[in-house]
Amino acid sequence: GNSVTQMEGPVTLSEEAFLTINCTYTATGYPSLFWYVQYPGEGLQLLLKATKADDKGSNKGFEATYRKETTSFHLEKGSVQVSDSAVYFCALPAGGTSYGKLTFGQGTILTVHP
Amino acid sequence: ETGVTQSPTHLIKTRGQQVTLRCSSQSGHNTVSWYQQALGQGPQFIFQYYREEENGRGNFPPRFSGLQFPNYSSELNVNALELDDSALYLCASSFRDRGYGYTFGSGTRLTVV
């Protein structure tokens, strides 16, 4: 089945710093790719997604480009805020007969200091 | 449209007991998936229900079971609780025929003592 490897954290940045969280995947075909965010004490929220190669997903200043050549979907933000402090998960469908199953990375904890 | 709601938000159970967690799907969604998220880990797929039938299962023992009701709400049941079952349990709903548009609930935090 498909799998995802996510940059280990934690990541600590100062406000307005540039953020990159790496995510690489192994997949059959070209499945949709997702970034989810989990704020303290909450469930998962879809941050952005890309449904085909070369697509760029974006939301709330975050961006990620689906790159089939490097099998990557790195998350970036040009200027982080304290409110971006959360856990970020890269995910993709598990593939094969596992319809509806998402496979998640282990998560990257981001802490942004004022 | 309403989102996915889960109940209860927190629960403490004793080892060996049974627990039922509940999930109301987002309006218009017909598929429900359940995930277990241990502390510091990514969510792990437990199973999915579509049209009231289990439609895919992860690597979880049979003491994890579920139901989906005609209104697409769902329950997750866990029997013979073990300490390692302590986790955040997440429910996600989607409309199957429109692809992977999952909406997650805020989860139920289960602590087994």
Coordinates of N, CA, C and O in Angstrom, one line a residue, chain A residues 6 31-32 34 36 38 41-46 49 87 89 92-107 109, chain B residues 31 33 35 37 40-45 48 55-59 88 90 95-107 109:
Chain A
Q6 N 7.4 11.6 6.9 CA 7.3 13.0 7.3 C 8.4 13.4 8.1 O 8.9 12.6 8.9
P31 N -2.2 9.4 -6.3 CA -3.3 9.7 -5.4 C -3.3 11.1 -5.0 O -2.3 11.8 -5.1
S32 N -4.5 11.5 -4.4 CA -4.5 12.8 -3.8 C -3.6 12.9 -2.6 O -3.4 11.9 -1.9
F34 N -2.6 15.2 1.1 CA -3.3 16.1 2.0 C -2.3 16.5 3.1 O -1.3 15.8 3.4
Y36 N -3.0 17.8 7.0 CA -4.0 18.1 8.1 C -3.2 18.8 9.2 O -2.0 18.6 9.4
Q38 N -3.6 19.8 13.5 CA -4.3 19.5 14.7 C -3.8 20.5 15.8 O -2.6 20.4 16.2
G41 N -5.5 19.8 21.8 CA -6.8 19.4 22.3 C -7.9 19.3 21.3 O -9.1 19.1 21.7
E42 N -7.6 19.3 20.0 CA -8.6 19.3 19.0 C -8.4 18.1 18.1 O -7.4 17.4 18.1
G43 N -9.4 17.9 17.2 CA -9.3 16.9 16.2 C -8.5 17.4 15.0 O -7.8 18.4 15.0
L44 N -8.6 16.7 13.9 CA -7.8 17.1 12.7 C -8.7 18.0 11.8 O -9.9 17.8 11.6
Q45 N -8.0 19.0 11.2 CA -8.6 19.8 10.2 C -7.8 19.7 8.9 O -6.6 19.8 8.9
L46 N -8.5 19.6 7.8 CA -7.9 19.6 6.5 C -7.3 21.0 6.3 O -8.0 22.0 6.3
K49 N -5.0 20.4 0.1 CA -4.9 19.2 -0.6 C -4.5 19.5 -2.1 O -4.6 20.6 -2.5
V87 N 0.2 20.6 15.5 CA 0.8 19.4 14.9 C 0.3 19.3 13.4 O -0.9 19.4 13.2
F89 N 0.2 17.0 9.9 CA 0.2 15.6 9.4 C 0.1 15.6 7.8 O -0.8 16.2 7.3
L92 N -2.2 10.5 2.7 CA -2.6 10.1 1.4 C -3.5 8.9 1.6 O -3.4 8.2 2.6
P93 N -4.3 8.6 0.6 CA -5.1 7.3 0.6 C -4.2 6.1 0.6 O -3.2 6.1 0.0
A94 N -4.6 5.1 1.4 CA -3.8 3.9 1.5 C -3.6 3.1 0.3 O -2.6 2.4 0.1
G95 N -4.6 3.2 -0.7 CA -4.4 2.5 -1.9 C -4.9 1.1 -1.9 O -5.3 0.6 -0.8
G96 N -4.8 0.4 -3.0 CA -5.3 -0.9 -3.1 C -6.8 -1.1 -2.8 O -7.6 -0.3 -3.3
T97 N -7.1 -2.1 -2.0 CA -8.5 -2.3 -1.7 C -9.0 -1.5 -0.5 O -10.1 -1.7 0.0
S98 N -8.0 -0.8 0.1 CA -8.3 -0.1 1.3 C -9.1 1.2 1.1 O -8.6 2.3 1.4
Y99 N -10.2 1.1 0.4 CA -10.9 2.4 0.1 C -11.3 3.1 1.3 O -11.8 2.6 2.3
G100 N -11.0 4.4 1.3 CA -11.4 5.3 2.4 C -10.4 5.3 3.5 O -10.6 6.1 4.4
K101 N -9.4 4.6 3.4 CA -8.4 4.6 4.5 C -7.3 5.6 4.1 O -6.7 5.6 3.1
L102 N -7.1 6.5 5.1 CA -6.0 7.5 4.9 C -4.8 7.0 5.7 O -4.9 6.5 6.8
T103 N -3.6 7.1 5.1 CA -2.4 6.8 5.8 C -1.7 8.1 6.2 O -1.5 9.0 5.3
F104 N -1.4 8.3 7.5 CA -0.8 9.5 8.0 C 0.7 9.4 8.3 O 1.1 8.3 8.7
G105 N 1.4 10.5 8.2 CA 2.7 10.5 8.7 C 2.7 10.6 10.2 O 1.6 10.7 10.8
Q106 N 3.8 10.6 10.8 CA 3.9 10.6 12.3 C 3.6 12.0 12.9 O 3.4 12.1 14.1
G107 N 3.5 13.0 12.1 CA 3.2 14.3 12.6 C 4.5 15.1 12.9 O 5.5 14.6 13.4
I109 N 5.5 18.5 15.1 CA 5.0 19.5 16.1 C 5.7 20.9 15.7 O 6.9 20.9 15.7
Chain B
T31 N -20.4 8.0 4.5 CA -19.3 7.1 4.9 C -18.7 7.6 6.1 O -18.4 8.8 6.3
S33 N -15.5 6.8 8.9 CA -14.2 6.0 9.2 C -13.8 6.4 10.7 O -14.1 7.5 11.1
Y35 N -10.6 6.3 13.5 CA -9.1 6.3 13.7 C -8.8 6.3 15.1 O -9.5 6.9 15.9
Q37 N -5.7 7.5 17.6 CA -4.5 8.3 17.7 C -3.9 8.2 19.0 O -4.3 8.8 20.0
G40 N 1.2 11.4 20.6 CA 2.5 11.6 19.9 C 2.6 10.9 18.6 O 3.6 10.9 18.0
Q41 N 1.5 10.2 18.2 CA 1.5 9.5 16.9 C 0.5 10.0 15.9 O -0.4 10.8 16.3
G42 N 0.6 9.6 14.7 CA -0.4 9.9 13.7 C -1.6 8.9 13.9 O -1.5 7.9 14.5
P43 N -2.7 9.3 13.3 CA -3.9 8.5 13.4 C -3.7 7.2 12.7 O -3.1 7.1 11.6
Q44 N -4.3 6.1 13.3 CA -4.3 4.8 12.7 C -5.7 4.4 12.3 O -6.6 4.4 13.2
F45 N -5.9 3.9 11.1 CA -7.2 3.5 10.6 C -7.7 2.3 11.3 O -7.0 1.3 11.4
Q48 N -14.0 1.4 8.4 CA -14.8 2.3 7.7 C -16.2 1.6 7.5 O -16.3 0.4 7.3
N55 N -16.6 -1.7 5.6 CA -16.0 -1.6 4.3 C -14.6 -1.3 4.3 O -14.1 -0.3 3.8
G56 N -13.8 -2.1 5.0 CA -12.4 -1.9 5.1 C -12.0 -1.8 6.6 O -12.8 -1.2 7.4
R57 N -10.9 -2.5 6.9 CA -10.5 -2.6 8.3 C -9.0 -2.5 8.4 O -8.3 -3.1 7.6
G58 N -8.6 -1.9 9.4 CA -7.1 -1.8 9.7 C -6.7 -2.9 10.6 O -7.4 -3.9 10.8
N59 N -5.5 -2.8 11.1 CA -4.9 -3.9 11.9 C -5.4 -3.8 13.4 O -4.5 -3.5 14.3
L88 N -6.8 9.0 21.6 CA -7.9 9.9 21.0 C -8.5 9.1 19.9 O -7.8 8.7 19.0
L90 N -10.9 9.3 16.7 CA -11.4 10.2 15.7 C -12.3 9.6 14.8 O -12.1 8.5 14.3
F95 N -18.4 11.8 1.6 CA -19.4 11.3 0.7 C -18.6 10.5 -0.4 O -17.9 11.1 -1.2
R96 N -18.8 9.2 -0.3 CA -17.9 8.3 -1.0 C -17.8 8.6 -2.5 O -16.7 8.6 -3.1
D97 N -18.9 8.9 -3.1 CA -18.9 9.0 -4.6 C -18.3 10.3 -5.0 O -18.2 10.6 -6.2
R98 N -17.8 11.2 -4.1 CA -17.2 12.4 -4.4 C -15.7 12.5 -4.1 O -15.1 13.5 -4.0
G99 N -15.2 11.3 -3.8 CA -13.8 11.2 -3.5 C -13.4 11.5 -2.1 O -14.3 11.4 -1.2
Y100 N -12.2 11.8 -1.8 CA -11.8 11.8 -0.4 C -11.9 13.1 0.3 O -11.0 13.8 0.7
G101 N -13.2 13.6 0.4 CA -13.4 14.8 1.1 C -13.8 14.5 2.6 O -14.9 14.7 3.0
Y102 N -12.8 14.1 3.4 CA -13.0 13.7 4.7 C -13.1 14.9 5.6 O -12.4 15.9 5.5
T103 N -14.1 14.9 6.6 CA -14.2 15.8 7.6 C -14.1 15.1 9.0 O -14.8 14.2 9.2
F104 N -13.2 15.6 9.8 CA -12.9 14.9 11.1 C -13.7 15.6 12.2 O -13.8 16.8 12.2
G105 N -14.1 14.8 13.2 CA -14.6 15.4 14.4 C -13.4 15.7 15.4 O -12.3 15.5 15.0
S106 N -13.8 16.3 16.5 CA -12.8 16.7 17.5 C -12.3 15.5 18.3 O -11.3 15.7 19.1
G107 N -12.9 14.4 18.2 CA -12.4 13.2 18.9 C -13.0 13.0 20.3 O -13.5 13.8 20.9
R109 N -11.4 11.5 23.8 CA -10.2 11.1 24.6 C -10.6 10.0 25.6 O -11.3 10.2 26.5

